Amino acid sequence: MTDAKPVRQERWQFLDAIRGIAALAVVFQHVLWYVSPTFESFFATVWSPGRFGVVAFFIVSGFIVPQSLESKGNIRAFWTARFYRLFPAYWSSLLLIAIVLGLGLSWHPPISLKYLLQWLVNLTMLQEFVKIQDINPVAWTLGLELALYGAITLAFARGFLKRTWLIAMSLLFLLAVASTILPNVFHIRFPAGGAAVCSSIILGLVLYRWFTGSLANSDAGVIGFFCLAVTILSAFANYSPSRLLSDPLQPTQLSAISSVLTGYVFFIVMFLFRGAKFPNWTLWLGKVSYSLYLLHPVTGMVFPKEMNHWARAVLEIVSSLTLAWLGYKFIEEPFIKIGKRRIRSLKN
């Protein structure tokens, strides 16, 4: 253990840049998947930009959440900020999907406006835990993020959030057990990418503690190794070495592992250059990244499948970026400001 360094309060540009590039990587996967069988095969068997993006995104979450919670020093203030940051934009994506369905456009996987329970449960972000289908197909990560926020909040409330070794190794042990026993004993495949997402958040927490000087180099290295090891173990337990025709969207072991590894490397490289000035376009992407992540699936359902695939891909990317800007400007930004006012009122 070393003496903790004071944490800078200004916004870290490198985190915004990572968020933006990560969200764009997810968009590229979902758009290019249908352009050519070559892309489809490469993403499933060799390397997945979408999984890479999700991993990088959640390392950022793990890095910033403890700082956010500790700087506020108040659980209610923390969850107020999280609520106004996450839920209005998410609910707006569900509303947009409902409009698409109301216009008679198709949605994949098929859903209906008639399934009231499905819509109500999806409002909570917790549908993954009760085995109810996501309405927004990218929402599977959000419930996992909330669960990890809950674990970090519990650690903070009990006064051992800074006991990084205990938290990280306990969670990694549970992940290792769940991702091996569930598929091999109970024949239940661990939620797609669940181990990768959870391990990424844990790695972010570890890197933050190391960065602030409260975790020794050797401890950070050991925990980081176990984060990667648990993810690899889960990939071998839950995925096939070759592509399954019965489930073409499922990655192979190589694709799952390579995507996580490159996500780790990407974050670390960006972290090493954290003092650099990043291009404005990456910072802009970082600002709208959450809306970009949530809203881009809508564009995939709007343009006719009969269009030229490359023209359709360009239109989807441009319209996704436009939707993301609108979502940030008129949903995210106003509600974030409301959240900040609510937090100030709590303090008063």
PDB file of C-alpha atoms in Angstrom, residues 91-295:
ATOM      1  CA  TRP A  91     -36.368   5.355 -21.735  1.00  0.00           C
ATOM      2  CA  SER A  92     -36.216   7.640 -24.778  1.00  0.00           C
ATOM      3  CA  SER A  93     -34.664   4.770 -26.750  1.00  0.00           C
ATOM      4  CA  LEU A  94     -37.594   2.536 -25.762  1.00  0.00           C
ATOM      5  CA  LEU A  95     -40.031   5.261 -26.829  1.00  0.00           C
ATOM      6  CA  LEU A  96     -38.295   5.559 -30.188  1.00  0.00           C
ATOM      7  CA  ILE A  97     -38.481   1.790 -30.658  1.00  0.00           C
ATOM      8  CA  ALA A  98     -42.201   1.886 -29.807  1.00  0.00           C
ATOM      9  CA  ILE A  99     -42.675   4.549 -32.495  1.00  0.00           C
ATOM     10  CA  VAL A 100     -40.813   2.386 -35.019  1.00  0.00           C
ATOM     11  CA  LEU A 101     -43.073  -0.558 -34.183  1.00  0.00           C
ATOM     12  CA  GLY A 102     -46.155   1.663 -34.302  1.00  0.00           C
ATOM     13  CA  LEU A 103     -45.214   2.668 -37.850  1.00  0.00           C
ATOM     14  CA  GLY A 104     -45.275  -0.999 -38.827  1.00  0.00           C
ATOM     15  CA  LEU A 105     -41.529  -1.388 -39.303  1.00  0.00           C
ATOM     16  CA  SER A 106     -39.903  -4.692 -38.380  1.00  0.00           C
ATOM     17  CA  TRP A 107     -37.666  -5.159 -35.347  1.00  0.00           C
ATOM     18  CA  HIS A 108     -35.055  -7.797 -34.625  1.00  0.00           C
ATOM     19  CA  PRO A 109     -35.440  -9.797 -32.516  1.00  0.00           C
ATOM     20  CA  PRO A 110     -39.243  -9.620 -32.982  1.00  0.00           C
ATOM     21  CA  ILE A 111     -41.143  -7.796 -30.242  1.00  0.00           C
ATOM     22  CA  SER A 112     -44.669  -6.468 -29.928  1.00  0.00           C
ATOM     23  CA  LEU A 113     -46.297  -3.433 -28.374  1.00  0.00           C
ATOM     24  CA  LYS A 114     -48.865  -5.838 -26.878  1.00  0.00           C
ATOM     25  CA  TYR A 115     -46.477  -7.468 -24.392  1.00  0.00           C
ATOM     26  CA  LEU A 116     -47.037  -5.032 -21.528  1.00  0.00           C
ATOM     27  CA  LEU A 117     -45.034  -7.025 -18.963  1.00  0.00           C
ATOM     28  CA  GLN A 118     -42.004  -7.094 -21.245  1.00  0.00           C
ATOM     29  CA  TRP A 119     -42.133  -3.315 -21.671  1.00  0.00           C
ATOM     30  CA  LEU A 120     -42.656  -2.657 -17.964  1.00  0.00           C
ATOM     31  CA  VAL A 121     -39.757  -4.882 -16.901  1.00  0.00           C
ATOM     32  CA  ASN A 122     -37.522  -3.347 -19.566  1.00  0.00           C
ATOM     33  CA  LEU A 123     -38.111   0.063 -17.994  1.00  0.00           C
ATOM     34  CA  THR A 124     -36.057  -1.127 -15.006  1.00  0.00           C
ATOM     35  CA  MET A 125     -32.965  -2.212 -17.012  1.00  0.00           C
ATOM     36  CA  LEU A 126     -33.083  -5.464 -15.019  1.00  0.00           C
ATOM     37  CA  GLN A 127     -34.795  -7.670 -17.624  1.00  0.00           C
ATOM     38  CA  GLU A 128     -31.647  -9.743 -18.137  1.00  0.00           C
ATOM     39  CA  PHE A 129     -31.896 -11.040 -14.565  1.00  0.00           C
ATOM     40  CA  VAL A 130     -35.474 -12.291 -14.944  1.00  0.00           C
ATOM     41  CA  LYS A 131     -34.932 -13.782 -18.409  1.00  0.00           C
ATOM     42  CA  ILE A 132     -37.166 -11.306 -20.229  1.00  0.00           C
ATOM     43  CA  GLN A 133     -36.034 -10.321 -23.717  1.00  0.00           C
ATOM     44  CA  ASP A 134     -34.383  -6.944 -24.200  1.00  0.00           C
ATOM     45  CA  ILE A 135     -36.447  -4.519 -26.254  1.00  0.00           C
ATOM     46  CA  ASN A 136     -33.355  -2.492 -27.046  1.00  0.00           C
ATOM     47  CA  PRO A 137     -30.856  -5.197 -28.099  1.00  0.00           C
ATOM     48  CA  VAL A 138     -27.851  -3.361 -26.636  1.00  0.00           C
ATOM     49  CA  ALA A 139     -29.478  -2.981 -23.197  1.00  0.00           C
ATOM     50  CA  TRP A 140     -28.087  -6.295 -21.920  1.00  0.00           C
ATOM     51  CA  THR A 141     -25.039  -4.453 -20.564  1.00  0.00           C
ATOM     52  CA  LEU A 142     -27.027  -1.911 -18.563  1.00  0.00           C
ATOM     53  CA  GLY A 143     -28.403  -4.318 -15.968  1.00  0.00           C
ATOM     54  CA  LEU A 144     -24.911  -5.677 -15.379  1.00  0.00           C
ATOM     55  CA  GLU A 145     -23.642  -2.143 -14.913  1.00  0.00           C
ATOM     56  CA  LEU A 146     -26.386  -1.410 -12.361  1.00  0.00           C
ATOM     57  CA  ALA A 147     -25.523  -4.608 -10.483  1.00  0.00           C
ATOM     58  CA  LEU A 148     -21.864  -3.602 -10.251  1.00  0.00           C
ATOM     59  CA  TYR A 149     -22.881  -0.099  -9.157  1.00  0.00           C
ATOM     60  CA  GLY A 150     -24.900  -1.792  -6.435  1.00  0.00           C
ATOM     61  CA  ALA A 151     -21.905  -3.868  -5.346  1.00  0.00           C
ATOM     62  CA  ILE A 152     -19.651  -0.797  -5.269  1.00  0.00           C
ATOM     63  CA  THR A 153     -22.296   1.152  -3.331  1.00  0.00           C
ATOM     64  CA  LEU A 154     -22.602  -1.658  -0.795  1.00  0.00           C
ATOM     65  CA  ALA A 155     -18.833  -1.679  -0.358  1.00  0.00           C
ATOM     66  CA  PHE A 156     -18.880   2.088   0.164  1.00  0.00           C
ATOM     67  CA  ALA A 157     -21.725   1.862   2.699  1.00  0.00           C
ATOM     68  CA  ARG A 158     -19.908  -0.848   4.655  1.00  0.00           C
ATOM     69  CA  GLY A 159     -16.724   1.202   4.656  1.00  0.00           C
ATOM     70  CA  PHE A 160     -14.496  -1.105   2.636  1.00  0.00           C
ATOM     71  CA  LEU A 161     -14.666   0.361  -0.865  1.00  0.00           C
ATOM     72  CA  LYS A 162     -10.927   1.098  -0.645  1.00  0.00           C
ATOM     73  CA  ARG A 163     -10.174  -2.544   0.183  1.00  0.00           C
ATOM     74  CA  THR A 164      -9.628  -3.149  -3.501  1.00  0.00           C
ATOM     75  CA  TRP A 165      -7.956  -6.542  -3.152  1.00  0.00           C
ATOM     76  CA  LEU A 166     -10.865  -7.986  -1.167  1.00  0.00           C
ATOM     77  CA  ILE A 167     -13.553  -6.566  -3.458  1.00  0.00           C
ATOM     78  CA  ALA A 168     -11.830  -7.476  -6.713  1.00  0.00           C
ATOM     79  CA  MET A 169     -10.801 -11.003  -5.799  1.00  0.00           C
ATOM     80  CA  SER A 170     -14.180 -11.814  -4.202  1.00  0.00           C
ATOM     81  CA  LEU A 171     -16.086 -10.670  -7.284  1.00  0.00           C
ATOM     82  CA  LEU A 172     -13.674 -12.426  -9.631  1.00  0.00           C
ATOM     83  CA  PHE A 173     -14.055 -15.654  -7.659  1.00  0.00           C
ATOM     84  CA  LEU A 174     -17.854 -15.430  -7.932  1.00  0.00           C
ATOM     85  CA  LEU A 175     -17.544 -14.705 -11.660  1.00  0.00           C
ATOM     86  CA  ALA A 176     -15.252 -17.676 -12.187  1.00  0.00           C
ATOM     87  CA  VAL A 177     -17.649 -20.007 -10.359  1.00  0.00           C
ATOM     88  CA  ALA A 178     -20.750 -18.665 -12.108  1.00  0.00           C
ATOM     89  CA  SER A 179     -19.224 -18.767 -15.573  1.00  0.00           C
ATOM     90  CA  THR A 180     -17.996 -22.366 -15.239  1.00  0.00           C
ATOM     91  CA  ILE A 181     -20.521 -24.146 -13.003  1.00  0.00           C
ATOM     92  CA  LEU A 182     -23.614 -22.691 -14.670  1.00  0.00           C
ATOM     93  CA  PRO A 183     -22.779 -23.956 -18.187  1.00  0.00           C
ATOM     94  CA  ASN A 184     -21.094 -27.220 -17.214  1.00  0.00           C
ATOM     95  CA  VAL A 185     -23.283 -28.428 -14.326  1.00  0.00           C
ATOM     96  CA  PHE A 186     -26.638 -26.761 -14.897  1.00  0.00           C
ATOM     97  CA  HIS A 187     -26.241 -26.324 -18.680  1.00  0.00           C
ATOM     98  CA  ILE A 188     -27.045 -22.629 -18.435  1.00  0.00           C
ATOM     99  CA  ARG A 189     -24.750 -20.461 -20.530  1.00  0.00           C
ATOM    100  CA  PHE A 190     -23.513 -17.437 -18.602  1.00  0.00           C
ATOM    101  CA  PRO A 191     -25.037 -14.188 -19.972  1.00  0.00           C
ATOM    102  CA  ALA A 192     -23.326 -13.257 -23.221  1.00  0.00           C
ATOM    103  CA  GLY A 193     -20.287 -11.193 -22.376  1.00  0.00           C
ATOM    104  CA  GLY A 194     -21.248 -11.050 -18.687  1.00  0.00           C
ATOM    105  CA  ALA A 195     -17.835 -12.093 -17.408  1.00  0.00           C
ATOM    106  CA  ALA A 196     -16.121  -9.675 -19.808  1.00  0.00           C
ATOM    107  CA  VAL A 197     -18.286  -6.749 -18.667  1.00  0.00           C
ATOM    108  CA  CYS A 198     -17.909  -7.464 -14.940  1.00  0.00           C
ATOM    109  CA  SER A 199     -14.164  -8.126 -15.187  1.00  0.00           C
ATOM    110  CA  SER A 200     -13.750  -4.890 -17.126  1.00  0.00           C
ATOM    111  CA  ILE A 201     -15.454  -2.852 -14.410  1.00  0.00           C
ATOM    112  CA  ILE A 202     -13.266  -4.528 -11.786  1.00  0.00           C
ATOM    113  CA  LEU A 203     -10.154  -3.772 -13.856  1.00  0.00           C
ATOM    114  CA  GLY A 204     -11.230  -0.133 -14.101  1.00  0.00           C
ATOM    115  CA  LEU A 205     -11.581   0.033 -10.308  1.00  0.00           C
ATOM    116  CA  VAL A 206      -8.121  -1.510  -9.874  1.00  0.00           C
ATOM    117  CA  LEU A 207      -6.505   0.899 -12.337  1.00  0.00           C
ATOM    118  CA  TYR A 208      -8.132   3.856 -10.603  1.00  0.00           C
ATOM    119  CA  ARG A 209      -6.812   2.732  -7.216  1.00  0.00           C
ATOM    120  CA  TRP A 210      -3.360   2.219  -8.717  1.00  0.00           C
ATOM    121  CA  PHE A 211      -3.504   5.614 -10.434  1.00  0.00           C
ATOM    122  CA  THR A 212      -4.337   7.386  -7.154  1.00  0.00           C
ATOM    123  CA  GLY A 213      -1.512   5.578  -5.381  1.00  0.00           C
ATOM    124  CA  SER A 214      -3.655   3.493  -3.030  1.00  0.00           C
ATOM    125  CA  LEU A 215      -2.754   0.181  -4.690  1.00  0.00           C
ATOM    126  CA  ALA A 216       0.764  -1.136  -5.169  1.00  0.00           C
ATOM    127  CA  ASN A 217       2.088  -1.966  -8.639  1.00  0.00           C
ATOM    128  CA  SER A 218       2.359  -5.664  -7.817  1.00  0.00           C
ATOM    129  CA  ASP A 219      -1.201  -5.864  -6.473  1.00  0.00           C
ATOM    130  CA  ALA A 220      -2.594  -4.056  -9.503  1.00  0.00           C
ATOM    131  CA  GLY A 221      -0.702  -6.412 -11.812  1.00  0.00           C
ATOM    132  CA  VAL A 222      -1.930  -9.542 -10.040  1.00  0.00           C
ATOM    133  CA  ILE A 223      -5.574  -8.451  -9.987  1.00  0.00           C
ATOM    134  CA  GLY A 224      -5.359  -7.331 -13.625  1.00  0.00           C
ATOM    135  CA  PHE A 225      -4.010 -10.760 -14.532  1.00  0.00           C
ATOM    136  CA  PHE A 226      -6.940 -12.451 -12.780  1.00  0.00           C
ATOM    137  CA  CYS A 227      -9.422 -10.146 -14.545  1.00  0.00           C
ATOM    138  CA  LEU A 228      -8.102 -11.394 -17.874  1.00  0.00           C
ATOM    139  CA  ALA A 229      -7.830 -14.995 -16.638  1.00  0.00           C
ATOM    140  CA  VAL A 230     -11.473 -15.118 -15.509  1.00  0.00           C
ATOM    141  CA  THR A 231     -12.604 -13.695 -18.845  1.00  0.00           C
ATOM    142  CA  ILE A 232     -10.576 -16.305 -20.743  1.00  0.00           C
ATOM    143  CA  LEU A 233     -11.900 -19.070 -18.489  1.00  0.00           C
ATOM    144  CA  SER A 234     -15.468 -17.919 -19.140  1.00  0.00           C
ATOM    145  CA  ALA A 235     -14.834 -17.820 -22.895  1.00  0.00           C
ATOM    146  CA  PHE A 236     -13.606 -21.416 -22.907  1.00  0.00           C
ATOM    147  CA  ALA A 237     -16.540 -22.533 -20.744  1.00  0.00           C
ATOM    148  CA  ASN A 238     -19.279 -20.732 -22.659  1.00  0.00           C
ATOM    149  CA  TYR A 239     -18.164 -20.492 -26.284  1.00  0.00           C
ATOM    150  CA  SER A 240     -17.176 -22.921 -28.984  1.00  0.00           C
ATOM    151  CA  PRO A 241     -13.743 -23.035 -30.657  1.00  0.00           C
ATOM    152  CA  SER A 242     -15.523 -22.847 -34.020  1.00  0.00           C
ATOM    153  CA  ARG A 243     -18.575 -20.961 -35.208  1.00  0.00           C
ATOM    154  CA  LEU A 244     -21.956 -22.554 -34.510  1.00  0.00           C
ATOM    155  CA  LEU A 245     -24.398 -22.480 -37.404  1.00  0.00           C
ATOM    156  CA  SER A 246     -27.230 -22.798 -34.892  1.00  0.00           C
ATOM    157  CA  ASP A 247     -26.135 -19.541 -33.202  1.00  0.00           C
ATOM    158  CA  PRO A 248     -24.165 -17.449 -35.725  1.00  0.00           C
ATOM    159  CA  LEU A 249     -24.153 -14.357 -33.482  1.00  0.00           C
ATOM    160  CA  GLN A 250     -22.265 -16.190 -30.750  1.00  0.00           C
ATOM    161  CA  PRO A 251     -18.514 -15.480 -30.887  1.00  0.00           C
ATOM    162  CA  THR A 252     -15.908 -18.180 -30.962  1.00  0.00           C
ATOM    163  CA  GLN A 253     -13.422 -18.514 -28.124  1.00  0.00           C
ATOM    164  CA  LEU A 254     -10.782 -16.675 -30.175  1.00  0.00           C
ATOM    165  CA  SER A 255     -13.080 -13.758 -30.986  1.00  0.00           C
ATOM    166  CA  ALA A 256     -14.247 -13.420 -27.378  1.00  0.00           C
ATOM    167  CA  ILE A 257     -10.709 -13.465 -25.970  1.00  0.00           C
ATOM    168  CA  SER A 258      -9.035 -11.271 -28.609  1.00  0.00           C
ATOM    169  CA  SER A 259     -11.738  -8.611 -28.269  1.00  0.00           C
ATOM    170  CA  VAL A 260     -11.312  -8.402 -24.497  1.00  0.00           C
ATOM    171  CA  LEU A 261      -7.519  -8.379 -24.706  1.00  0.00           C
ATOM    172  CA  THR A 262      -7.478  -5.537 -27.247  1.00  0.00           C
ATOM    173  CA  GLY A 263     -10.003  -3.621 -25.122  1.00  0.00           C
ATOM    174  CA  TYR A 264      -7.624  -3.877 -22.163  1.00  0.00           C
ATOM    175  CA  VAL A 265      -4.626  -2.816 -24.253  1.00  0.00           C
ATOM    176  CA  PHE A 266      -6.551   0.082 -25.800  1.00  0.00           C
ATOM    177  CA  PHE A 267      -7.513   1.490 -22.403  1.00  0.00           C
ATOM    178  CA  ILE A 268      -3.984   1.137 -21.034  1.00  0.00           C
ATOM    179  CA  VAL A 269      -2.434   2.839 -24.087  1.00  0.00           C
ATOM    180  CA  MET A 270      -4.920   5.714 -23.846  1.00  0.00           C
ATOM    181  CA  PHE A 271      -4.221   5.942 -20.127  1.00  0.00           C
ATOM    182  CA  LEU A 272      -0.477   6.213 -20.762  1.00  0.00           C
ATOM    183  CA  PHE A 273      -1.189   9.160 -23.090  1.00  0.00           C
ATOM    184  CA  ARG A 274      -3.732  10.720 -20.713  1.00  0.00           C
ATOM    185  CA  GLY A 275      -1.846  14.023 -20.671  1.00  0.00           C
ATOM    186  CA  ALA A 276      -2.098  14.421 -24.443  1.00  0.00           C
ATOM    187  CA  LYS A 277      -4.603  16.653 -26.200  1.00  0.00           C
ATOM    188  CA  PHE A 278      -7.081  14.411 -27.965  1.00  0.00           C
ATOM    189  CA  PRO A 279      -8.770  15.310 -31.273  1.00  0.00           C
ATOM    190  CA  ASN A 280     -12.034  17.187 -30.856  1.00  0.00           C
ATOM    191  CA  TRP A 281     -13.977  14.556 -32.775  1.00  0.00           C
ATOM    192  CA  THR A 282     -13.082  11.912 -30.193  1.00  0.00           C
ATOM    193  CA  LEU A 283     -14.201  14.205 -27.369  1.00  0.00           C
ATOM    194  CA  TRP A 284     -17.461  14.953 -29.177  1.00  0.00           C
ATOM    195  CA  LEU A 285     -18.038  11.238 -29.681  1.00  0.00           C
ATOM    196  CA  GLY A 286     -17.367  10.733 -25.987  1.00  0.00           C
ATOM    197  CA  LYS A 287     -19.970  13.325 -25.101  1.00  0.00           C
ATOM    198  CA  VAL A 288     -22.691  11.647 -27.195  1.00  0.00           C
ATOM    199  CA  SER A 289     -21.441   8.072 -26.693  1.00  0.00           C
ATOM    200  CA  TYR A 290     -24.272   6.882 -24.432  1.00  0.00           C
ATOM    201  CA  SER A 291     -26.966   8.116 -26.829  1.00  0.00           C
ATOM    202  CA  LEU A 292     -24.990   6.697 -29.743  1.00  0.00           C
ATOM    203  CA  TYR A 293     -24.864   3.313 -28.031  1.00  0.00           C
ATOM    204  CA  LEU A 294     -28.578   3.314 -27.195  1.00  0.00           C
ATOM    205  CA  LEU A 295     -30.057   4.797 -30.359  1.00  0.00           C
TER     206      LEU A 295
END
